């Protein structure tokens, strides 16, 4: 019989793969696939649509029936360059009751527990199946989740409840804001700045769109929040610009201006309405530019879409997690996860995983040993509940 690794041994292996979103995750995916195969569990890869260096993975254990509980995690991590790490980020180092390493918290700790639980479930008398779903490119916009979900349902009976293991200190998180991001490219017309009225300064026209973002934030903050919005911090949809570049010299009207503009949308608001409002402002500014130089323009490229997770009135996934953890506290978060994609695909969905989100993306990222043990206990209870 193949060796049944402990959650810690699996975590050590997963962290050893430097699966930064810009790089390949295939070695990790292939290791998990081989490990599951050594226990007689057939796992399937879902290749990235355009990048052959990336893939997702899914597996099913237990009876071949609908209603599985899906354990959902992502395999990619954020970069470590420029961060002052005191340990090797791609080696788990245990110190002072903490497991240091890139991804230990976000979210290879949960991934390790999920892989372990699938193997343990395989050797148990499951009456309700478990499914494993490991994605790619979560950190750059949750782009790998939707195609992975579609692929799972082509191979296995559809699950009914999904536990997304983002760090929540093993508490139930039932809602999060949605995310919508655009790359904005303002193309102007260069002239000497002394004759700026004859040119189109891409930076100055781009600033009108950034000021629109400021105006939207002021307007949204002033609104009386609805019952869903009121549960979030902050209790409104936010519009944010974090990076901008452009221009050639101080005395030349800028030919180009590029920036990213992102929305974090309260989940009961309509994403399409926000896109329409933004595009209307873009069209207004573009018309002003083209009144000076007709060939100037503004190009938008969607860079990510993360659907919000809406709290469910009678959510099966929430009820299950609360039953297993004893946690009854209401929680929503303003960051995004792959949970919205599962909910949109018809799964009852909740977020519950070990660790504190405050550690995510940080130098010397860590997961406490205590939280990892709580996560293991949760998986043991889950297997028992399915048996």
XYZ file of C-alpha atoms in Angstrom:
387
model
C 0.000 0.000 0.000
C 1.244 3.494 -0.844
C 2.346 5.723 2.003
C -0.399 7.958 3.430
C 1.354 11.245 4.050
C 0.472 13.499 6.960
C -0.987 16.958 6.298
C 2.353 18.469 7.335
C 4.316 16.289 4.887
C 1.930 17.287 2.102
C 2.264 20.971 3.056
C 6.056 20.743 2.969
C 5.867 19.333 -0.541
C 3.339 21.863 -1.852
C 5.286 24.863 -0.522
C 8.483 23.535 -2.138
C 6.963 24.255 -5.555
C 7.460 27.986 -6.351
C 4.072 28.414 -7.995
C 4.132 32.196 -8.376
C 1.280 33.191 -10.700
C 3.705 34.319 -13.408
C 5.344 30.869 -13.466
C 4.292 27.268 -13.959
C 2.277 25.267 -11.446
C 2.550 21.983 -13.380
C 5.129 20.311 -11.119
C 2.792 20.766 -8.152
C -0.256 19.587 -10.099
C 1.601 16.536 -11.398
C 2.856 15.671 -7.907
C -0.677 15.805 -6.478
C -2.010 13.764 -9.395
C 0.690 11.114 -8.922
C 0.183 11.024 -5.164
C -3.557 10.501 -5.527
C -2.979 7.874 -8.219
C -0.707 5.968 -5.829
C -3.811 5.516 -3.677
C -6.038 4.492 -6.556
C -7.660 7.921 -6.935
C -7.919 9.157 -10.500
C -7.426 12.907 -10.752
C -7.918 14.905 -13.922
C -6.007 17.940 -15.095
C -7.718 20.942 -16.611
C -5.140 22.696 -18.816
C -5.014 26.461 -19.062
C -6.720 27.625 -22.265
C -3.609 29.386 -23.630
C -0.686 28.722 -21.259
C 0.628 25.147 -21.459
C 2.649 25.712 -18.265
C -0.475 25.842 -16.089
C -3.297 23.509 -15.161
C -5.959 22.926 -12.571
C -6.774 19.553 -11.022
C -9.887 17.847 -9.732
C -10.738 14.497 -8.196
C -13.735 12.629 -6.743
C -13.877 10.009 -3.974
C -16.853 8.169 -2.575
C -20.025 7.057 -4.329
C -20.603 8.118 -7.908
C -23.610 10.272 -7.090
C -24.512 13.944 -7.051
C -24.270 16.094 -3.947
C -20.520 16.023 -3.276
C -18.849 18.474 -0.946
C -16.181 20.304 -2.942
C -12.934 21.345 -1.257
C -11.705 24.304 -3.302
C -8.230 25.816 -3.224
C -5.841 27.664 -5.514
C -2.260 26.612 -6.172
C -0.676 29.913 -7.184
C 1.054 32.298 -4.792
C 2.176 35.915 -4.941
C 5.827 36.867 -5.623
C 8.512 37.091 -2.952
C 10.883 39.454 -4.804
C 11.624 42.602 -2.837
C 10.265 41.208 0.418
C 12.595 40.875 3.450
C 12.179 37.158 4.202
C 14.160 35.736 7.115
C 13.661 32.141 5.913
C 13.620 30.378 2.557
C 10.100 31.219 1.323
C 9.805 27.903 -0.508
C 10.652 25.726 2.464
C 8.354 25.283 5.444
C 10.212 26.379 8.563
C 8.589 25.741 11.940
C 9.466 28.257 14.628
C 7.648 29.572 17.699
C 4.511 27.625 16.885
C 4.343 28.984 13.334
C 4.856 27.413 9.908
C 6.694 29.968 7.769
C 6.711 29.785 3.974
C 5.124 31.355 0.928
C 1.585 30.074 0.662
C 1.393 28.348 4.050
C -1.493 30.666 4.897
C -2.730 31.633 1.419
C -3.559 28.884 0.784
C -1.439 25.768 0.577
C -2.233 25.014 4.209
C -5.822 24.324 3.191
C -4.710 22.617 -0.030
C -2.598 20.183 1.992
C -5.517 19.444 4.317
C -7.858 18.960 1.343
C -5.505 16.518 -0.409
C -5.090 14.647 2.880
C -8.863 14.544 3.421
C -9.522 13.174 -0.059
C -7.084 10.313 0.530
C -8.500 9.626 3.992
C -12.008 9.780 2.554
C -11.029 7.265 -0.093
C -10.204 4.771 2.650
C -13.406 5.550 4.582
C -16.929 4.310 3.981
C -18.186 7.536 2.449
C -21.921 7.795 1.852
C -21.538 11.294 0.426
C -18.704 12.025 -1.996
C -15.891 14.512 -1.611
C -14.374 16.401 -4.516
C -11.060 18.241 -4.735
C -10.715 21.338 -6.928
C -7.290 22.991 -7.255
C -7.081 26.018 -9.557
C -4.484 28.293 -11.148
C -4.291 32.103 -11.469
C -6.456 32.980 -8.489
C -4.005 35.673 -7.413
C -4.307 37.526 -10.720
C -8.083 37.669 -10.870
C -9.585 34.242 -10.113
C -9.451 33.479 -13.828
C -8.895 29.733 -13.467
C -11.978 28.895 -11.405
C -14.840 29.139 -13.897
C -13.283 26.879 -16.581
C -12.214 24.416 -13.878
C -15.768 24.168 -12.539
C -17.094 23.565 -16.032
C -14.532 20.822 -16.565
C -15.337 19.097 -13.253
C -18.983 18.778 -14.201
C -18.082 17.046 -17.451
C -16.342 14.232 -15.567
C -18.166 13.828 -12.252
C -21.695 14.107 -10.856
C -22.275 17.679 -9.752
C -21.491 18.608 -6.179
C -23.893 20.676 -4.119
C -21.777 22.451 -1.486
C -18.365 24.090 -1.797
C -15.938 25.005 0.968
C -13.410 27.556 -0.306
C -10.438 27.301 2.047
C -9.176 30.883 2.063
C -7.790 31.859 5.483
C -10.674 32.693 7.814
C -9.360 31.367 11.153
C -11.660 28.398 10.502
C -14.725 30.624 10.827
C -17.572 30.682 8.314
C -17.422 33.602 5.869
C -20.665 33.823 3.914
C -20.142 36.811 1.621
C -17.573 38.954 -0.139
C -17.470 41.815 -2.595
C -17.058 41.233 -6.302
C -14.131 42.564 -8.289
C -13.953 44.055 -11.763
C -10.694 45.364 -13.175
C -9.775 47.242 -16.348
C -6.503 48.194 -17.968
C -6.979 51.714 -19.327
C -4.823 53.097 -22.163
C -5.317 56.764 -23.025
C -3.667 57.601 -26.373
C -3.034 61.311 -26.840
C -1.138 63.512 -29.287
C 2.314 64.964 -28.631
C 3.111 68.643 -29.072
C 5.378 71.074 -27.259
C 3.723 71.978 -23.982
C 3.788 75.682 -24.879
C 1.194 74.758 -27.538
C -0.668 72.259 -25.414
C -4.055 73.438 -26.683
C -3.212 71.872 -30.048
C -2.251 68.520 -28.573
C -3.924 65.921 -26.371
C -2.214 65.245 -23.053
C -3.026 61.617 -22.285
C -2.116 62.007 -18.605
C -4.357 65.021 -18.070
C -7.300 63.358 -19.799
C -6.605 60.134 -17.929
C -6.745 62.193 -14.737
C -10.381 62.974 -15.540
C -11.182 59.266 -15.322
C -9.243 58.981 -12.068
C -11.124 61.960 -10.678
C -14.348 60.198 -11.696
C -13.224 57.311 -9.475
C -12.768 59.777 -6.598
C -16.226 61.214 -7.237
C -17.799 57.748 -7.223
C -16.172 56.946 -3.896
C -17.493 60.170 -2.368
C -20.963 59.509 -3.798
C -21.032 55.877 -2.647
C -19.779 56.719 0.829
C -22.552 59.261 1.267
C -25.319 56.747 0.489
C -27.297 55.004 3.184
C -26.069 51.404 2.868
C -28.589 48.674 2.197
C -28.843 45.558 4.375
C -26.181 43.650 2.393
C -23.797 46.588 2.011
C -24.071 47.400 5.707
C -22.371 44.117 6.603
C -19.162 45.062 4.773
C -16.223 47.277 5.680
C -16.397 49.703 3.994
C -20.159 49.416 3.363
C -20.066 50.644 -0.229
C -18.639 49.817 -3.652
C -15.139 51.247 -4.069
C -13.290 52.388 -7.205
C -9.495 52.351 -7.061
C -6.445 53.250 -9.165
C -3.185 51.867 -7.808
C -0.672 52.119 -10.670
C -0.209 54.762 -13.378
C 2.463 55.380 -15.991
C 2.931 57.614 -19.017
C 4.521 60.657 -20.554
C 7.872 61.405 -22.172
C 9.109 64.735 -20.772
C 7.858 67.648 -18.698
C 7.561 69.884 -21.776
C 5.750 67.430 -24.098
C 2.051 66.656 -23.924
C 1.877 63.002 -22.946
C 1.318 60.611 -25.834
C 0.286 57.731 -23.568
C -1.157 57.177 -20.134
C -1.820 53.701 -18.757
C -3.393 52.727 -15.456
C -5.523 50.060 -13.880
C -8.958 50.892 -12.520
C -10.637 48.355 -10.252
C -14.066 48.052 -8.674
C -14.880 46.162 -5.471
C -18.614 45.783 -5.807
C -21.100 45.065 -3.027
C -22.541 41.685 -4.083
C -26.188 42.800 -4.369
C -25.274 45.606 -6.790
C -25.262 45.070 -10.531
C -21.792 44.745 -12.048
C -23.108 45.637 -15.518
C -24.475 48.920 -14.202
C -21.028 49.904 -12.923
C -19.375 48.930 -16.194
C -21.936 50.987 -18.111
C -21.351 54.045 -15.910
C -17.597 53.779 -16.357
C -17.803 53.310 -20.119
C -20.125 56.296 -20.382
C -17.506 58.448 -18.650
C -14.791 57.030 -20.917
C -16.873 57.928 -23.977
C -17.382 61.463 -22.642
C -13.657 62.029 -22.084
C -12.739 60.417 -25.394
C -15.111 62.780 -27.225
C -13.347 65.762 -25.633
C -9.987 64.409 -26.826
C -11.177 63.726 -30.347
C -12.604 67.224 -30.628
C -8.942 68.351 -30.546
C -7.239 65.470 -32.375
C -9.620 62.943 -33.977
C -7.204 60.001 -33.866
C -6.723 60.194 -30.089
C -8.660 57.547 -28.189
C -9.122 55.492 -25.018
C -8.835 51.695 -25.026
C -10.218 49.474 -22.256
C -9.163 45.900 -21.601
C -10.892 43.782 -18.970
C -8.165 42.313 -16.774
C -10.261 40.338 -14.296
C -13.756 39.647 -13.068
C -14.423 38.137 -9.659
C -18.135 37.655 -8.932
C -19.254 38.548 -5.452
C -20.364 35.940 -2.935
C -23.874 36.702 -1.706
C -24.898 35.427 1.736
C -27.423 32.615 1.319
C -30.640 32.598 3.348
C -30.579 28.833 3.927
C -27.112 27.902 2.706
C -26.233 24.220 2.870
C -22.496 24.935 2.857
C -22.797 27.474 5.673
C -24.948 25.122 7.750
C -22.439 22.301 7.304
C -19.453 24.426 8.328
C -21.264 25.841 11.337
C -22.268 22.324 12.387
C -18.666 21.096 12.182
C -17.030 24.143 13.774
C -19.664 25.344 16.234
C -19.093 28.852 14.856
C -22.191 31.048 14.700
C -20.632 34.485 14.150
C -21.694 36.443 11.034
C -18.757 37.283 8.754
C -18.303 38.889 5.341
C -15.084 40.210 3.783
C -14.165 42.842 1.216
C -11.533 40.789 -0.611
C -12.501 38.411 -3.417
C -12.278 34.630 -3.707
C -13.264 31.919 -6.146
C -16.426 31.386 -4.103
C -18.514 33.640 -6.315
C -17.729 31.479 -9.340
C -18.947 28.361 -7.520
C -22.088 30.138 -6.319
C -22.809 31.360 -9.856
C -22.442 27.762 -11.058
C -25.175 26.615 -8.678
C -23.197 25.500 -5.617
C -24.024 26.522 -2.093
C -20.750 28.142 -1.049
C -18.953 29.215 2.094
C -15.391 30.303 2.876
C -13.614 28.469 5.685
C -9.906 27.809 6.000
C -7.018 27.920 8.460
C -4.953 31.019 9.094
C -5.358 34.776 9.269
C -5.821 36.751 6.045
C -3.558 39.428 7.574
C -0.622 37.073 6.904
C -1.450 36.637 3.222
C 1.073 38.121 0.760
C 3.376 39.238 3.593
C 7.113 38.622 3.993
C 7.614 35.756 6.440
C 4.066 34.584 5.721
C 3.029 31.983 8.264
C 0.272 29.636 9.354
C 0.138 28.828 13.040
C 0.563 25.195 13.982
C -2.574 25.525 16.119
C -4.652 26.671 13.142
C -3.291 23.850 10.994
C -4.342 21.367 13.681
C -7.797 22.932 13.900
C -8.042 22.517 10.133
C -7.100 18.846 10.400
C -9.745 18.322 13.062
C -12.307 19.967 10.788
C -11.434 17.584 7.956
C -11.746 14.601 10.267
C -15.218 15.750 11.294
C -16.135 16.328 7.666
C -15.122 12.796 6.693
C -17.124 11.412 9.607
C -20.153 13.469 8.569
C -19.932 12.063 5.043
C -19.516 8.457 6.216
